[in-house]
Structure formats: structure tokens, C-alpha cells
């Protein structure tokens, strides 16, 4: 292909019909490098060749959705980012995902920074990007080994902070509204968290830090005030200090003035411990502080329980106006610390506490916040029960309630049987809350026997006032044991106990139920009785037709006859 470009005999290729060009170049045998070089022949071939090039990386609509995988590639090897960078028609992006798929070697940090510079350069060429996802592998940290005697991490940490900060700030400059950062541990052990009183002065050390940033090309006017930096590193009873034998420089990642001025970010989703410790913690808190921020999601974070109050305090101090908080797969949170944190957000309207938030069902919860603006709540059953018990006259704006249950031992049967003592159904009925209630149920490894117990409940013990449940999601989360009753023989009848159900979903986790069994479950629901009220049925996100019309609601029988 390189010999074709300078030859005058090839100029006619630009005049070939699209059908012939497609027959020649829309072929997997055509080298990727040839398609990339073909864009240089003419404007027409630029717009013809680059879509074929990007399609090799499964990017069909680059301005709408692009997933770019960044690998440890030999110099000169092309990837999807090269094509997007070269494409004249890609001026803005709706959603882009960058996956740093590296080799888990000591050199990964340098390779990651090289790709970060490429991402920064690409984003700089765009006018806007609406949603960005950054995915890092759970690689080695690059800060706990490999240092020679007397060597420190100061220079490497500063380079990492500067490189990552330039990329993150560029994302904000391009009017990104939703940012999700997942995985990665690069240089996340350079700082050590200490709990307890402190008396060492720190302010004098920031002059040297600011000089380091200025020498790396950052204007002093671009950096935040030293007071803000101290607050990120220190609280009344805790400090972040450099880990032993890694260096002394208090490197942080500041937000630039331009990023702060042009940012319109609304949602930040943190799934990376890199964003919860210095140096990137500084950028995290600065982003949460932005007035446009409304939604914060924290997930897949394993942090020492003594560190959570410090992180919670930094977040709440930065922005108490957040209206939506999601917590998922969080470990070692003391329940009282969580309640104290949630109580710092008086305008909270949406709260999602996943079933895998560790220790959330502790009995030592303490007083619950008032949640005066809460509209939508999703939480484990034990947490919801304690909340409703403490807020018998509150939660006046609550409209939607999603409750996470296990099929056994978490009170799900209270929806189907009359039981003594307070329960979620009885509390909701007493308080006369006009809610949309959804139940999210993990079935475990022997759901058949439990469902049969509910089905065989005597009529006198059954609840007849469970019409509030409008949505039911059943999750196959464990492999079914062989001795269990076949789910297909009881599932339709058990679902039928929720007589006012409108939406039914069945979801499966990997390696829990094979496709043949799932098909039998799906068919048993479709063909089973007692499902007349259901409007919508989904299996793993795919809607299944029930072959019946939705029920008529609130229609007088005389009107139907007429």
C-alpha cells in the first residue's frame, strides 16, 4: 500500500464507485496499516477507509459509542485510538470507554502513563465528550518493590500525579457529565493512613510541592490554595503521610482553573482505590466540590474501617448538596459512620445501598437521619425495617422503595404470611405510605423447598393485603442443589401469591443455571397460571412476550359491556 500512494497511476482509485471500493477494502485480508494509510489519499477515501478501520475494533458508531482497549503494544502498532485520533469526522463523543489492558509487570505504570498522554492528546482534539469510563486492571501497584537502596518514589510519584491529573482535568474541560473510574492500584501505597492525634506542622512543606509542579509545567495560578491541600491530607484525628522508605514529597493532584471553570460533571462513579488515597484523592475531592455535581457512586472499595470516617468527612465537607448516593460492594464500614455520613446530605433524594455493603445489617445502627427529601430508596431488608421503625411519621416524600432480600431468613415470608411483631409490610400499612414497592430476591441453592412452604401456608395464615408489591426480581445467585424440588414445578404458583404484580424479572449470575434449565424456568412462568396481572416479564434483560393483553384496570363491568 505504501508504494501505491506516490504513484500517479493510482489517483484514479478516488473515482471508483463505492461498491468496488468495498469489494477491495472491506475485507479482513486487507492489512490494517493499508486502511489507515488509505485515509491520506483524499478526503473521500478518508471518510471511506476510517470507518472500515474502526470496524476492525468493533467501533460502528464512533461519535455515539466507542470502546478503546490500550495494550502494551510494540512501537508502530496501530490501535483504535489511532483511528479515532485521525478521523476528521469525530469531533465529539457521547460515550467512550478506555480500558488499560496491560501485562501485570513492573513496567505497567510507565506504559499506563504513556497511554494516558495519548488519551489526553485525543481528548484535547474534541469539542465535547458526554460520558467517560476508565478501566484499569488490578495490576501490581509499582510502589512496593523494585526500589534500589537510597532510591525514592518522589520523581515517579510526581510524574504519575501530573500525567493522571492532566488526563482527568482534560476530561472535565470537555464538558463530561458522567465519569466512571474502575480498578487500578498504581502508586496507591505511597501514602500511609494514620489514625490518631498529630502535632507536626505541614504548611511549610507545600512551598516545595508547588515548586515541583511549576517545574513540571503547571502554572502556580492553576493550583488550589495550600489550605485546601492540608485538609485533604489531615483531619482532627487522622493524617495521610508518605509511607516509610518511599520518599518525603507530599505530592497531590490538583484541579486546574480551566477544568473547574468548564466542568459540567454531574455524576462521579469511583470503583478504584487510586481515587480514595493521595495523590489522586485531592482531585477526587476537588471534583466532588464542583457545584454541578449531584450524584456520587462508590463501589468495589476495600478500605480500612478507620479510614472510612476520614473519607466520608472529606466528601461531605466538599459538597453537602449531593442529591444521589449509591454504595455497592463496600467493605468494613461501621454502621454508625455510614448513618452519620448520610445525615450530612439534607437534600438527598435517591439512596441506593446494595446488599453487599458490609456490616450494613448491624444491630448497633444508632439514630437514623430524617431524610426529609428522600424520594427513592433501595436497601437491604434489615436496614429498611430499622429505618421504617425509626421513621414512623417521617419520610414524607418517599415514593419508590426497593428492598433486597434473600429467599430465606430475611423476612421475605412476611409479605406472604401473617406474622407477629413489626415487619416491613405491616409498617408500610400502618403508615399508609403510597409507595411503589419492588422486591429483589436472591434465591440461594434450594429455592424450591422454600417456595413450596409458602405455597402450602394455610389460608388463615396468608396475607391478603400485599397488593403494594408491583415489581419482583428473582436472582439465581447460587448453583441449585440436586436434592431441591424442581423450581419449574413451584415457581409459577409462588409468583402467583403476589397477586398484584406488574413486572417480573429473572436474572442469573454466571455458572448458576445452565441455558436448558433457564429455558424451562422461562416457559414454566409463561405457561403458568396466576400471572394475569403481569404486564412485563424479562429474563436477563430480554423482554419475554406473555401472549396476553395487559389487564384492564379500574374499569366498570357495565362500561365493558356497553
PDB file of C-alpha atoms in Angstrom, residues 392-547:
ATOM      1  CA  UNK A 392     -42.953   6.158  61.623  1.00  0.00           C
ATOM      2  CA  UNK A 393     -44.010   9.727  60.879  1.00  0.00           C
ATOM      3  CA  UNK A 394     -41.137  10.791  58.612  1.00  0.00           C
ATOM      4  CA  UNK A 395     -40.051  10.061  55.048  1.00  0.00           C
ATOM      5  CA  UNK A 396     -42.993  12.072  53.805  1.00  0.00           C
ATOM      6  CA  UNK A 397     -41.672  12.348  50.233  1.00  0.00           C
ATOM      7  CA  UNK A 398     -40.722   8.706  49.741  1.00  0.00           C
ATOM      8  CA  UNK A 399     -42.295   7.345  46.541  1.00  0.00           C
ATOM      9  CA  UNK A 400     -40.232   4.327  45.468  1.00  0.00           C
ATOM     10  CA  UNK A 401     -38.892   1.549  47.685  1.00  0.00           C
ATOM     11  CA  UNK A 402     -36.730  -1.360  46.510  1.00  0.00           C
ATOM     12  CA  UNK A 403     -35.942  -3.996  49.147  1.00  0.00           C
ATOM     13  CA  UNK A 404     -33.127  -6.541  48.820  1.00  0.00           C
ATOM     14  CA  UNK A 405     -33.928  -9.959  50.291  1.00  0.00           C
ATOM     15  CA  UNK A 406     -32.554 -13.440  50.446  1.00  0.00           C
ATOM     16  CA  UNK A 407     -35.273 -16.040  49.952  1.00  0.00           C
ATOM     17  CA  UNK A 408     -34.591 -17.411  53.428  1.00  0.00           C
ATOM     18  CA  UNK A 409     -34.122 -15.841  56.849  1.00  0.00           C
ATOM     19  CA  UNK A 410     -34.523 -12.172  55.926  1.00  0.00           C
ATOM     20  CA  UNK A 411     -38.261 -11.688  56.361  1.00  0.00           C
ATOM     21  CA  UNK A 412     -39.450 -12.165  52.786  1.00  0.00           C
ATOM     22  CA  UNK A 413     -42.174 -14.522  54.084  1.00  0.00           C
ATOM     23  CA  UNK A 414     -43.683 -11.559  55.942  1.00  0.00           C
ATOM     24  CA  UNK A 415     -45.139 -10.474  52.598  1.00  0.00           C
ATOM     25  CA  UNK A 416     -46.931 -13.811  52.251  1.00  0.00           C
ATOM     26  CA  UNK A 417     -47.787 -14.870  55.796  1.00  0.00           C
ATOM     27  CA  UNK A 418     -49.244 -13.198  58.842  1.00  0.00           C
ATOM     28  CA  UNK A 419     -46.529 -12.919  61.474  1.00  0.00           C
ATOM     29  CA  UNK A 420     -46.461 -11.444  64.977  1.00  0.00           C
ATOM     30  CA  UNK A 421     -44.417  -8.343  65.640  1.00  0.00           C
ATOM     31  CA  UNK A 422     -43.449  -5.472  63.343  1.00  0.00           C
ATOM     32  CA  UNK A 423     -42.435  -6.191  59.759  1.00  0.00           C
ATOM     33  CA  UNK A 424     -41.929  -4.106  56.647  1.00  0.00           C
ATOM     34  CA  UNK A 425     -45.416  -4.874  55.219  1.00  0.00           C
ATOM     35  CA  UNK A 426     -47.168  -4.060  58.499  1.00  0.00           C
ATOM     36  CA  UNK A 427     -45.181  -0.853  58.997  1.00  0.00           C
ATOM     37  CA  UNK A 428     -45.959   0.296  55.470  1.00  0.00           C
ATOM     38  CA  UNK A 429     -49.642  -0.451  56.011  1.00  0.00           C
ATOM     39  CA  UNK A 430     -49.768   1.342  59.369  1.00  0.00           C
ATOM     40  CA  UNK A 431     -48.057   4.402  57.962  1.00  0.00           C
ATOM     41  CA  UNK A 432     -50.295   4.371  54.862  1.00  0.00           C
ATOM     42  CA  UNK A 433     -47.410   5.174  52.544  1.00  0.00           C
ATOM     43  CA  UNK A 434     -48.486   5.294  48.859  1.00  0.00           C
ATOM     44  CA  UNK A 435     -45.317   3.643  47.595  1.00  0.00           C
ATOM     45  CA  UNK A 436     -44.187   1.753  44.539  1.00  0.00           C
ATOM     46  CA  UNK A 437     -42.621  -1.324  46.142  1.00  0.00           C
ATOM     47  CA  UNK A 438     -40.130  -3.615  44.393  1.00  0.00           C
ATOM     48  CA  UNK A 439     -38.629  -6.787  45.855  1.00  0.00           C
ATOM     49  CA  UNK A 440     -35.213  -8.021  44.760  1.00  0.00           C
ATOM     50  CA  UNK A 441     -34.719 -11.634  45.892  1.00  0.00           C
ATOM     51  CA  UNK A 442     -31.615 -13.850  45.821  1.00  0.00           C
ATOM     52  CA  UNK A 443     -32.876 -17.432  45.599  1.00  0.00           C
ATOM     53  CA  UNK A 444     -29.942 -19.357  47.047  1.00  0.00           C
ATOM     54  CA  UNK A 445     -29.220 -23.024  46.251  1.00  0.00           C
ATOM     55  CA  UNK A 446     -32.570 -24.646  47.162  1.00  0.00           C
ATOM     56  CA  UNK A 447     -35.439 -22.259  46.398  1.00  0.00           C
ATOM     57  CA  UNK A 448     -37.920 -24.991  45.542  1.00  0.00           C
ATOM     58  CA  UNK A 449     -38.497 -26.204  49.106  1.00  0.00           C
ATOM     59  CA  UNK A 450     -38.893 -22.681  50.467  1.00  0.00           C
ATOM     60  CA  UNK A 451     -41.381 -21.720  47.775  1.00  0.00           C
ATOM     61  CA  UNK A 452     -43.368 -24.883  48.499  1.00  0.00           C
ATOM     62  CA  UNK A 453     -43.572 -23.893  52.182  1.00  0.00           C
ATOM     63  CA  UNK A 454     -45.055 -20.537  51.193  1.00  0.00           C
ATOM     64  CA  UNK A 455     -47.497 -22.175  48.785  1.00  0.00           C
ATOM     65  CA  UNK A 456     -48.676 -24.649  51.459  1.00  0.00           C
ATOM     66  CA  UNK A 457     -49.349 -21.910  54.015  1.00  0.00           C
ATOM     67  CA  UNK A 458     -52.946 -22.322  55.307  1.00  0.00           C
ATOM     68  CA  UNK A 459     -55.421 -19.770  54.011  1.00  0.00           C
ATOM     69  CA  UNK A 460     -55.990 -18.442  57.524  1.00  0.00           C
ATOM     70  CA  UNK A 461     -52.289 -17.548  57.861  1.00  0.00           C
ATOM     71  CA  UNK A 462     -51.864 -15.917  54.471  1.00  0.00           C
ATOM     72  CA  UNK A 463     -51.619 -12.210  53.985  1.00  0.00           C
ATOM     73  CA  UNK A 464     -54.285 -10.736  51.731  1.00  0.00           C
ATOM     74  CA  UNK A 465     -53.008  -7.147  51.685  1.00  0.00           C
ATOM     75  CA  UNK A 466     -49.807  -7.460  49.662  1.00  0.00           C
ATOM     76  CA  UNK A 467     -51.036  -5.579  46.631  1.00  0.00           C
ATOM     77  CA  UNK A 468     -48.349  -2.929  47.156  1.00  0.00           C
ATOM     78  CA  UNK A 469     -45.680  -5.129  45.534  1.00  0.00           C
ATOM     79  CA  UNK A 470     -45.633  -4.123  41.882  1.00  0.00           C
ATOM     80  CA  UNK A 471     -42.223  -5.485  40.827  1.00  0.00           C
ATOM     81  CA  UNK A 472     -40.386  -8.703  41.662  1.00  0.00           C
ATOM     82  CA  UNK A 473     -36.846  -9.590  40.599  1.00  0.00           C
ATOM     83  CA  UNK A 474     -35.624 -13.147  41.214  1.00  0.00           C
ATOM     84  CA  UNK A 475     -31.880 -13.784  41.079  1.00  0.00           C
ATOM     85  CA  UNK A 476     -30.308 -17.196  40.619  1.00  0.00           C
ATOM     86  CA  UNK A 477     -27.158 -16.418  42.613  1.00  0.00           C
ATOM     87  CA  UNK A 478     -26.043 -19.963  43.521  1.00  0.00           C
ATOM     88  CA  UNK A 479     -25.903 -23.299  41.751  1.00  0.00           C
ATOM     89  CA  UNK A 480     -29.029 -25.308  42.611  1.00  0.00           C
ATOM     90  CA  UNK A 481     -28.512 -28.472  44.637  1.00  0.00           C
ATOM     91  CA  UNK A 482     -29.724 -31.771  43.168  1.00  0.00           C
ATOM     92  CA  UNK A 483     -32.000 -32.600  46.125  1.00  0.00           C
ATOM     93  CA  UNK A 484     -34.095 -29.459  45.713  1.00  0.00           C
ATOM     94  CA  UNK A 485     -37.614 -29.567  44.297  1.00  0.00           C
ATOM     95  CA  UNK A 486     -37.552 -28.578  40.591  1.00  0.00           C
ATOM     96  CA  UNK A 487     -38.082 -24.833  40.509  1.00  0.00           C
ATOM     97  CA  UNK A 488     -40.308 -25.138  37.464  1.00  0.00           C
ATOM     98  CA  UNK A 489     -42.887 -27.117  39.481  1.00  0.00           C
ATOM     99  CA  UNK A 490     -43.424 -24.395  42.097  1.00  0.00           C
ATOM    100  CA  UNK A 491     -42.252 -21.079  40.660  1.00  0.00           C
ATOM    101  CA  UNK A 492     -45.447 -20.077  38.772  1.00  0.00           C
ATOM    102  CA  UNK A 493     -47.647 -20.799  41.800  1.00  0.00           C
ATOM    103  CA  UNK A 494     -45.273 -18.978  44.155  1.00  0.00           C
ATOM    104  CA  UNK A 495     -45.183 -15.917  41.900  1.00  0.00           C
ATOM    105  CA  UNK A 496     -48.970 -16.039  41.794  1.00  0.00           C
ATOM    106  CA  UNK A 497     -49.064 -15.343  45.546  1.00  0.00           C
ATOM    107  CA  UNK A 498     -48.071 -11.759  44.695  1.00  0.00           C
ATOM    108  CA  UNK A 499     -51.465 -11.177  43.117  1.00  0.00           C
ATOM    109  CA  UNK A 500     -50.998  -7.541  42.104  1.00  0.00           C
ATOM    110  CA  UNK A 501     -47.601  -7.958  40.461  1.00  0.00           C
ATOM    111  CA  UNK A 502     -46.974  -5.870  37.331  1.00  0.00           C
ATOM    112  CA  UNK A 503     -43.323  -6.548  36.498  1.00  0.00           C
ATOM    113  CA  UNK A 504     -41.379  -9.802  36.830  1.00  0.00           C
ATOM    114  CA  UNK A 505     -37.665 -10.247  36.112  1.00  0.00           C
ATOM    115  CA  UNK A 506     -35.445 -13.306  36.360  1.00  0.00           C
ATOM    116  CA  UNK A 507     -31.692 -12.701  36.400  1.00  0.00           C
ATOM    117  CA  UNK A 508     -28.881 -15.225  36.544  1.00  0.00           C
ATOM    118  CA  UNK A 509     -25.313 -14.976  37.731  1.00  0.00           C
ATOM    119  CA  UNK A 510     -22.587 -16.901  35.879  1.00  0.00           C
ATOM    120  CA  UNK A 511     -22.384 -20.667  36.464  1.00  0.00           C
ATOM    121  CA  UNK A 512     -25.612 -20.881  38.452  1.00  0.00           C
ATOM    122  CA  UNK A 513     -28.107 -22.326  35.976  1.00  0.00           C
ATOM    123  CA  UNK A 514     -27.497 -23.778  32.524  1.00  0.00           C
ATOM    124  CA  UNK A 515     -29.341 -22.447  29.441  1.00  0.00           C
ATOM    125  CA  UNK A 516     -31.620 -25.505  29.197  1.00  0.00           C
ATOM    126  CA  UNK A 517     -32.795 -25.133  32.790  1.00  0.00           C
ATOM    127  CA  UNK A 518     -33.287 -21.412  32.332  1.00  0.00           C
ATOM    128  CA  UNK A 519     -35.447 -22.060  29.262  1.00  0.00           C
ATOM    129  CA  UNK A 520     -37.611 -24.452  31.311  1.00  0.00           C
ATOM    130  CA  UNK A 521     -37.971 -21.814  34.035  1.00  0.00           C
ATOM    131  CA  UNK A 522     -38.938 -19.184  31.467  1.00  0.00           C
ATOM    132  CA  UNK A 523     -41.508 -21.450  29.825  1.00  0.00           C
ATOM    133  CA  UNK A 524     -42.982 -22.505  33.165  1.00  0.00           C
ATOM    134  CA  UNK A 525     -43.619 -18.854  34.001  1.00  0.00           C
ATOM    135  CA  UNK A 526     -45.107 -18.131  30.589  1.00  0.00           C
ATOM    136  CA  UNK A 527     -47.436 -21.113  30.761  1.00  0.00           C
ATOM    137  CA  UNK A 528     -48.220 -21.000  34.479  1.00  0.00           C
ATOM    138  CA  UNK A 529     -51.432 -19.711  35.970  1.00  0.00           C
ATOM    139  CA  UNK A 530     -51.916 -16.846  38.375  1.00  0.00           C
ATOM    140  CA  UNK A 531     -49.906 -14.343  36.328  1.00  0.00           C
ATOM    141  CA  UNK A 532     -52.770 -12.443  34.784  1.00  0.00           C
ATOM    142  CA  UNK A 533     -51.774  -9.087  36.304  1.00  0.00           C
ATOM    143  CA  UNK A 534     -48.194  -9.098  34.959  1.00  0.00           C
ATOM    144  CA  UNK A 535     -47.542  -6.610  32.187  1.00  0.00           C
ATOM    145  CA  UNK A 536     -43.835  -7.136  31.707  1.00  0.00           C
ATOM    146  CA  UNK A 537     -41.609 -10.225  32.001  1.00  0.00           C
ATOM    147  CA  UNK A 538     -37.831 -10.148  31.495  1.00  0.00           C
ATOM    148  CA  UNK A 539     -35.111 -12.786  31.615  1.00  0.00           C
ATOM    149  CA  UNK A 540     -31.543 -11.477  31.907  1.00  0.00           C
ATOM    150  CA  UNK A 541     -32.640  -8.133  30.490  1.00  0.00           C
ATOM    151  CA  UNK A 542     -34.530  -9.572  27.496  1.00  0.00           C
ATOM    152  CA  UNK A 543     -38.269  -8.952  27.414  1.00  0.00           C
ATOM    153  CA  UNK A 544     -40.379 -12.103  27.048  1.00  0.00           C
ATOM    154  CA  UNK A 545     -43.800 -11.932  25.440  1.00  0.00           C
ATOM    155  CA  UNK A 546     -46.522 -13.382  27.651  1.00  0.00           C
ATOM    156  CA  UNK A 547     -49.016 -13.795  24.798  1.00  0.00           C
TER     157      UNK A 547
END
